[in-house]
Amino acid sequence: MRKSPMENAGASTETIVERITTAVLEQRLPLGAKLGEEKLCAVFGVSRTKVRQALNRLARSKLVVLKPRRGAFLAEPTPEEARQIFEARRVIECEIFAQFTRTASEADLAALERHVQAERRAIRLDDVPLRNRLLGTFHVRIAEMVGNKVLTEILADLVTRSSLITLLLQSTQAASCSSDEHRALIAAIRARKAPLVQKLLREHLDHVERDLADIDGRGSEFDLADALGPVAAERKGKAPARRVRNGSTPSRGRVPSQP
């Protein structure tokens, strides 16, 4: 197998972790995907030792499950695990958003508005990988602006795990709804309406959780080498096909939303 210059140079453990995580956020890996060590070694041009170090790190963050004698697999959250993740997000994000409502500067809010504009542009262009990443990182950016590194790391992990839960449910309409809700949150924060910010945030996360029972990620086909490409945003990769029980399209109430 011919390797790219990046692969010949040998990727670092951090690069392997980052590229697998990005592939999850951009919906280029299906739930339960097998992450074969031999294939990963070929993709990144590294030894099994470095690949195992990366997989162990991903396992600690709950993105990967290591199964004895079977290997590494992308996690498949159950509805109960999903409920607990969103419960944790509500607790953490309510505090983060409360702090941000008190301390947000005009420069912070302007940066978030540019972020939402980027979301809208990605939605208009139907750039699925980019829009999914932007919709998730909106929340992490606010945590970064608050300045608590520990909370930011915890929330970043939860947002990444949330993307596993919603990755089969998102549609263009859902993405547009989430971006609209981000815009409404910015307006409430600018007005320093703390109770409204909390209400909008909870509703936003509730909308995501509403259709968790439809999680079903088995059977999606993918190419591991292509999914882990280093320049995903330029390739406009396709997301795995959305699947719901009985093959129907989600239609109850509000369309499922991306975190």
mmCIF file of C-alpha atoms in Angstrom:
data_model
loop_
_atom_site.group_PDB
_atom_site.id
_atom_site.type_symbol
_atom_site.label_atom_id
_atom_site.label_comp_id
_atom_site.label_asym_id
_atom_site.label_seq_id
_atom_site.Cartn_x
_atom_site.Cartn_y
_atom_site.Cartn_z
ATOM 1 C CA MET A 1 0.000 0.000 0.000
ATOM 2 C CA ARG A 2 1.447 3.339 -1.067
ATOM 3 C CA LYS A 3 1.565 5.837 1.774
ATOM 4 C CA SER A 4 1.194 9.596 1.759
ATOM 5 C CA PRO A 5 4.138 11.763 2.910
ATOM 6 C CA MET A 6 2.364 12.291 6.237
ATOM 7 C CA GLU A 7 2.034 8.549 6.720
ATOM 8 C CA ASN A 8 5.654 7.900 5.763
ATOM 9 C CA ALA A 9 6.755 10.404 8.374
ATOM 10 C CA GLY A 10 4.783 8.506 11.001
ATOM 11 C CA ALA A 11 1.952 10.184 12.872
ATOM 12 C CA SER A 12 2.162 10.989 16.570
ATOM 13 C CA THR A 13 -0.164 9.404 19.117
ATOM 14 C CA GLU A 14 -1.887 12.791 19.476
ATOM 15 C CA THR A 15 -2.450 12.968 15.708
ATOM 16 C CA ILE A 16 -3.999 9.490 15.634
ATOM 17 C CA VAL A 17 -6.325 10.379 18.507
ATOM 18 C CA GLU A 18 -7.249 13.693 16.878
ATOM 19 C CA ARG A 19 -7.995 12.207 13.464
ATOM 20 C CA ILE A 20 -10.144 9.399 14.843
ATOM 21 C CA THR A 21 -12.027 11.880 17.044
ATOM 22 C CA THR A 22 -12.533 14.226 14.076
ATOM 23 C CA ALA A 23 -13.844 11.336 11.976
ATOM 24 C CA VAL A 24 -16.424 10.697 14.706
ATOM 25 C CA LEU A 25 -17.456 14.356 14.899
ATOM 26 C CA GLU A 26 -17.741 14.542 11.102
ATOM 27 C CA GLN A 27 -19.838 11.351 10.889
ATOM 28 C CA ARG A 28 -17.322 9.494 8.732
ATOM 29 C CA LEU A 29 -17.261 6.443 11.020
ATOM 30 C CA PRO A 30 -20.441 4.498 11.881
ATOM 31 C CA LEU A 31 -21.322 3.422 15.386
ATOM 32 C CA GLY A 32 -19.621 0.150 16.247
ATOM 33 C CA ALA A 33 -17.000 0.507 13.495
ATOM 34 C CA LYS A 34 -14.060 -1.879 13.904
ATOM 35 C CA LEU A 35 -10.723 -0.047 14.193
ATOM 36 C CA GLY A 36 -8.314 -2.729 13.065
ATOM 37 C CA GLU A 37 -4.764 -2.273 14.359
ATOM 38 C CA GLU A 38 -3.121 -3.449 11.124
ATOM 39 C CA LYS A 39 -5.192 -1.045 9.037
ATOM 40 C CA LEU A 40 -4.483 1.843 11.399
ATOM 41 C CA CYS A 41 -0.764 1.092 11.255
ATOM 42 C CA ALA A 42 -0.904 1.322 7.450
ATOM 43 C CA VAL A 43 -2.989 4.512 7.458
ATOM 44 C CA PHE A 44 -0.733 6.375 9.887
ATOM 45 C CA GLY A 45 2.602 4.759 9.047
ATOM 46 C CA VAL A 46 3.323 3.772 12.645
ATOM 47 C CA SER A 47 3.923 0.700 14.779
ATOM 48 C CA ARG A 48 1.268 -1.262 16.659
ATOM 49 C CA THR A 49 2.655 0.184 19.889
ATOM 50 C CA LYS A 50 1.710 3.737 18.898
ATOM 51 C CA VAL A 51 -1.686 2.649 17.560
ATOM 52 C CA ARG A 52 -2.438 0.849 20.826
ATOM 53 C CA GLN A 53 -1.441 3.914 22.822
ATOM 54 C CA ALA A 54 -3.941 5.984 20.815
ATOM 55 C CA LEU A 55 -6.698 3.383 21.153
ATOM 56 C CA ASN A 56 -6.150 3.161 24.911
ATOM 57 C CA ARG A 57 -6.460 6.937 25.183
ATOM 58 C CA LEU A 58 -9.680 6.888 23.143
ATOM 59 C CA ALA A 59 -10.992 4.075 25.329
ATOM 60 C CA ARG A 60 -10.423 6.202 28.432
ATOM 61 C CA SER A 61 -12.580 8.940 26.892
ATOM 62 C CA LYS A 62 -15.289 6.340 26.079
ATOM 63 C CA LEU A 63 -15.077 6.854 22.305
ATOM 64 C CA VAL A 64 -13.606 3.390 21.750
ATOM 65 C CA VAL A 65 -14.370 0.036 23.341
ATOM 66 C CA LEU A 66 -11.556 -2.515 23.622
ATOM 67 C CA LYS A 67 -12.899 -6.067 23.428
ATOM 68 C CA PRO A 68 -10.619 -8.973 24.466
ATOM 69 C CA ARG A 69 -9.520 -11.111 21.488
ATOM 70 C CA ARG A 70 -11.723 -9.033 19.155
ATOM 71 C CA GLY A 71 -9.997 -5.666 19.007
ATOM 72 C CA ALA A 72 -11.077 -2.026 19.133
ATOM 73 C CA PHE A 73 -14.500 -0.749 18.114
ATOM 74 C CA LEU A 74 -16.104 2.670 18.007
ATOM 75 C CA ALA A 75 -18.517 2.941 20.924
ATOM 76 C CA GLU A 76 -22.239 2.288 20.468
ATOM 77 C CA PRO A 77 -24.036 4.236 23.208
ATOM 78 C CA THR A 78 -27.249 2.711 24.512
ATOM 79 C CA PRO A 79 -30.316 4.893 25.153
ATOM 80 C CA GLU A 80 -29.565 4.731 28.893
ATOM 81 C CA GLU A 81 -25.952 5.824 28.376
ATOM 82 C CA ALA A 82 -27.197 8.613 26.148
ATOM 83 C CA ARG A 83 -29.658 9.760 28.813
ATOM 84 C CA GLN A 84 -26.848 9.930 31.356
ATOM 85 C CA ILE A 85 -24.575 11.866 28.980
ATOM 86 C CA PHE A 86 -27.221 14.512 28.360
ATOM 87 C CA GLU A 87 -28.037 14.650 32.048
ATOM 88 C CA ALA A 88 -24.375 15.416 32.693
ATOM 89 C CA ARG A 89 -24.368 18.038 29.943
ATOM 90 C CA ARG A 90 -27.342 19.820 31.494
ATOM 91 C CA VAL A 91 -25.618 20.037 34.877
ATOM 92 C CA ILE A 92 -22.278 21.218 33.472
ATOM 93 C CA GLU A 93 -23.553 23.505 30.726
ATOM 94 C CA CYS A 94 -26.100 25.254 32.941
ATOM 95 C CA GLU A 95 -23.213 26.415 35.154
ATOM 96 C CA ILE A 96 -20.975 27.283 32.191
ATOM 97 C CA PHE A 97 -23.712 29.307 30.481
ATOM 98 C CA ALA A 98 -24.606 31.032 33.767
ATOM 99 C CA GLN A 99 -20.999 32.189 34.155
ATOM 100 C CA PHE A 100 -20.788 33.203 30.514
ATOM 101 C CA THR A 101 -23.992 35.237 30.749
ATOM 102 C CA ARG A 102 -22.387 37.272 33.548
ATOM 103 C CA THR A 103 -18.948 37.693 31.980
ATOM 104 C CA ALA A 104 -19.332 37.579 28.179
ATOM 105 C CA SER A 105 -17.690 40.503 26.425
ATOM 106 C CA GLU A 106 -18.839 42.021 23.152
ATOM 107 C CA ALA A 107 -15.786 40.429 21.508
ATOM 108 C CA ASP A 108 -16.875 37.005 22.824
ATOM 109 C CA LEU A 109 -20.386 37.454 21.462
ATOM 110 C CA ALA A 110 -19.089 38.692 18.119
ATOM 111 C CA ALA A 111 -16.892 35.589 17.858
ATOM 112 C CA LEU A 112 -19.902 33.368 18.571
ATOM 113 C CA GLU A 113 -21.950 35.194 15.947
ATOM 114 C CA ARG A 114 -19.186 34.527 13.405
ATOM 115 C CA HIS A 115 -19.270 30.892 14.502
ATOM 116 C CA VAL A 116 -23.031 30.714 13.852
ATOM 117 C CA GLN A 117 -22.523 32.386 10.475
ATOM 118 C CA ALA A 118 -20.046 29.625 9.645
ATOM 119 C CA GLU A 119 -22.663 27.072 10.727
ATOM 120 C CA ARG A 120 -25.257 28.632 8.422
ATOM 121 C CA ARG A 121 -22.799 28.730 5.524
ATOM 122 C CA ALA A 122 -21.929 25.045 5.982
ATOM 123 C CA ILE A 123 -25.652 24.191 6.115
ATOM 124 C CA ARG A 124 -26.356 26.149 2.907
ATOM 125 C CA LEU A 125 -23.465 24.403 1.138
ATOM 126 C CA ASP A 126 -24.630 21.025 2.484
ATOM 127 C CA ASP A 127 -21.142 20.479 3.898
ATOM 128 C CA VAL A 128 -22.194 17.778 6.357
ATOM 129 C CA PRO A 129 -18.791 17.168 8.011
ATOM 130 C CA LEU A 130 -18.144 20.857 8.629
ATOM 131 C CA ARG A 131 -21.632 21.695 9.861
ATOM 132 C CA ASN A 132 -21.603 18.811 12.335
ATOM 133 C CA ARG A 133 -18.273 19.876 13.768
ATOM 134 C CA LEU A 134 -19.344 23.512 14.092
ATOM 135 C CA LEU A 135 -22.673 22.700 15.740
ATOM 136 C CA GLY A 136 -20.907 20.642 18.400
ATOM 137 C CA THR A 137 -18.007 22.976 19.055
ATOM 138 C CA PHE A 138 -20.295 25.986 19.613
ATOM 139 C CA HIS A 139 -20.831 24.742 23.167
ATOM 140 C CA VAL A 140 -17.143 24.035 23.719
ATOM 141 C CA ARG A 141 -16.187 27.533 22.560
ATOM 142 C CA ILE A 142 -18.373 29.062 25.252
ATOM 143 C CA ALA A 143 -16.668 26.885 27.867
ATOM 144 C CA GLU A 144 -13.288 28.037 26.555
ATOM 145 C CA MET A 145 -14.361 31.673 26.839
ATOM 146 C CA VAL A 146 -15.394 31.128 30.457
ATOM 147 C CA GLY A 147 -11.801 30.061 31.060
ATOM 148 C CA ASN A 148 -12.200 26.943 33.206
ATOM 149 C CA LYS A 149 -9.933 24.385 31.534
ATOM 150 C CA VAL A 150 -11.237 21.454 33.558
ATOM 151 C CA LEU A 151 -14.867 22.160 32.669
ATOM 152 C CA THR A 152 -13.864 22.713 29.046
ATOM 153 C CA GLU A 153 -12.145 19.320 28.852
ATOM 154 C CA ILE A 154 -15.118 17.571 30.456
ATOM 155 C CA LEU A 155 -17.605 19.271 28.151
ATOM 156 C CA ALA A 156 -15.487 18.610 25.047
ATOM 157 C CA ASP A 157 -15.529 14.910 25.920
ATOM 158 C CA LEU A 158 -19.298 14.927 26.474
ATOM 159 C CA VAL A 159 -19.956 16.806 23.225
ATOM 160 C CA THR A 160 -17.850 14.309 21.281
ATOM 161 C CA ARG A 161 -19.720 11.421 22.890
ATOM 162 C CA SER A 162 -23.004 13.187 22.126
ATOM 163 C CA SER A 163 -22.077 13.214 18.447
ATOM 164 C CA LEU A 164 -22.041 9.418 18.538
ATOM 165 C CA ILE A 165 -25.613 9.485 19.785
ATOM 166 C CA THR A 166 -27.004 11.947 17.246
ATOM 167 C CA LEU A 167 -24.939 11.049 14.227
ATOM 168 C CA LEU A 168 -27.624 8.855 12.669
ATOM 169 C CA LEU A 169 -30.466 11.271 13.337
ATOM 170 C CA GLN A 170 -29.318 14.580 11.925
ATOM 171 C CA SER A 171 -30.861 16.076 8.817
ATOM 172 C CA THR A 172 -30.361 19.448 7.158
ATOM 173 C CA GLN A 173 -33.562 20.649 8.834
ATOM 174 C CA ALA A 174 -32.270 19.479 12.237
ATOM 175 C CA ALA A 175 -28.963 21.271 11.673
ATOM 176 C CA SER A 176 -30.794 24.458 10.756
ATOM 177 C CA CYS A 177 -32.945 24.220 13.905
ATOM 178 C CA SER A 178 -29.857 23.819 16.096
ATOM 179 C CA SER A 179 -28.139 26.795 14.498
ATOM 180 C CA ASP A 180 -31.275 28.911 15.046
ATOM 181 C CA GLU A 181 -31.236 27.893 18.706
ATOM 182 C CA HIS A 182 -27.575 28.893 18.994
ATOM 183 C CA ARG A 183 -28.480 32.312 17.620
ATOM 184 C CA ALA A 184 -31.307 32.654 20.158
ATOM 185 C CA LEU A 185 -28.912 31.744 22.978
ATOM 186 C CA ILE A 186 -26.482 34.465 21.883
ATOM 187 C CA ALA A 187 -29.283 37.051 21.863
ATOM 188 C CA ALA A 188 -30.396 36.065 25.379
ATOM 189 C CA ILE A 189 -26.799 36.168 26.659
ATOM 190 C CA ARG A 190 -26.256 39.614 25.125
ATOM 191 C CA ALA A 191 -29.400 40.832 26.910
ATOM 192 C CA ARG A 192 -28.059 39.297 30.187
ATOM 193 C CA LYS A 193 -31.347 37.421 30.638
ATOM 194 C CA ALA A 194 -29.987 34.581 32.738
ATOM 195 C CA PRO A 195 -33.316 32.756 33.325
ATOM 196 C CA LEU A 196 -34.060 32.835 29.579
ATOM 197 C CA VAL A 197 -30.568 31.528 28.755
ATOM 198 C CA GLN A 198 -31.097 28.586 31.097
ATOM 199 C CA LYS A 199 -34.542 27.889 29.610
ATOM 200 C CA LEU A 200 -33.269 27.996 26.019
ATOM 201 C CA LEU A 201 -30.270 25.806 26.837
ATOM 202 C CA ARG A 202 -32.395 23.129 28.498
ATOM 203 C CA GLU A 203 -34.868 23.141 25.609
ATOM 204 C CA HIS A 204 -31.983 22.845 23.138
ATOM 205 C CA LEU A 205 -30.566 19.770 24.887
ATOM 206 C CA ASP A 206 -34.064 18.324 25.373
ATOM 207 C CA HIS A 207 -34.641 18.491 21.623
ATOM 208 C CA VAL A 208 -31.504 16.455 21.026
ATOM 209 C CA GLU A 209 -32.437 13.815 23.582
ATOM 210 C CA ARG A 210 -36.038 13.394 22.470
ATOM 211 C CA ASP A 211 -35.355 10.792 19.793
ATOM 212 C CA LEU A 212 -32.574 8.808 21.450
ATOM 213 C CA ALA A 213 -34.607 5.608 21.225
ATOM 214 C CA ASP A 214 -33.945 5.606 17.480
ATOM 215 C CA ILE A 215 -30.226 4.914 17.832
ATOM 216 C CA ASP A 216 -29.223 2.181 15.375
ATOM 217 C CA GLY A 217 -25.757 2.309 13.875
ATOM 218 C CA ARG A 218 -25.061 -1.255 12.764
ATOM 219 C CA GLY A 219 -24.485 -2.228 9.203
ATOM 220 C CA SER A 220 -23.094 1.011 7.763
ATOM 221 C CA GLU A 221 -20.319 0.507 5.227
ATOM 222 C CA PHE A 222 -17.179 2.614 5.369
ATOM 223 C CA ASP A 223 -13.552 2.743 4.300
ATOM 224 C CA LEU A 224 -11.284 3.243 7.314
ATOM 225 C CA ALA A 225 -8.441 4.830 5.356
ATOM 226 C CA ASP A 226 -10.778 7.317 3.678
ATOM 227 C CA ALA A 227 -12.625 8.067 6.930
ATOM 228 C CA LEU A 228 -9.369 8.988 8.662
ATOM 229 C CA GLY A 229 -8.109 11.287 5.914
ATOM 230 C CA PRO A 230 -6.302 14.338 7.312
ATOM 231 C CA VAL A 231 -8.158 17.015 5.311
ATOM 232 C CA ALA A 232 -11.784 16.040 5.720
ATOM 233 C CA ALA A 233 -13.211 19.546 5.421
ATOM 234 C CA GLU A 234 -11.775 19.910 1.914
ATOM 235 C CA ARG A 235 -13.151 16.565 0.768
ATOM 236 C CA LYS A 236 -16.795 17.099 1.762
ATOM 237 C CA GLY A 237 -17.112 13.477 2.770
ATOM 238 C CA LYS A 238 -20.510 11.857 2.974
ATOM 239 C CA ALA A 239 -22.006 11.044 6.339
ATOM 240 C CA PRO A 240 -23.185 7.487 7.011
ATOM 241 C CA ALA A 241 -26.760 6.931 5.915
ATOM 242 C CA ARG A 242 -29.263 7.923 8.581
ATOM 243 C CA ARG A 243 -31.224 4.929 9.753
ATOM 244 C CA VAL A 244 -34.215 4.752 12.034
ATOM 245 C CA ARG A 245 -36.326 1.885 13.218
ATOM 246 C CA ASN A 246 -38.632 0.384 10.585
ATOM 247 C CA GLY A 247 -36.750 2.423 7.975
ATOM 248 C CA SER A 248 -38.855 5.513 8.582
ATOM 249 C CA THR A 249 -37.773 9.122 8.838
ATOM 250 C CA PRO A 250 -37.935 10.705 12.305
ATOM 251 C CA SER A 251 -41.111 12.732 12.424
ATOM 252 C CA ARG A 252 -42.282 13.019 16.030
ATOM 253 C CA GLY A 253 -42.591 16.650 17.043
ATOM 254 C CA ARG A 254 -39.401 18.582 16.396
ATOM 255 C CA VAL A 255 -36.796 17.135 14.068
ATOM 256 C CA PRO A 256 -33.883 15.640 16.058
ATOM 257 C CA SER A 257 -31.132 18.139 16.635
ATOM 258 C CA GLN A 258 -27.348 18.088 16.735
ATOM 259 C CA PRO A 259 -25.767 19.186 20.040
#
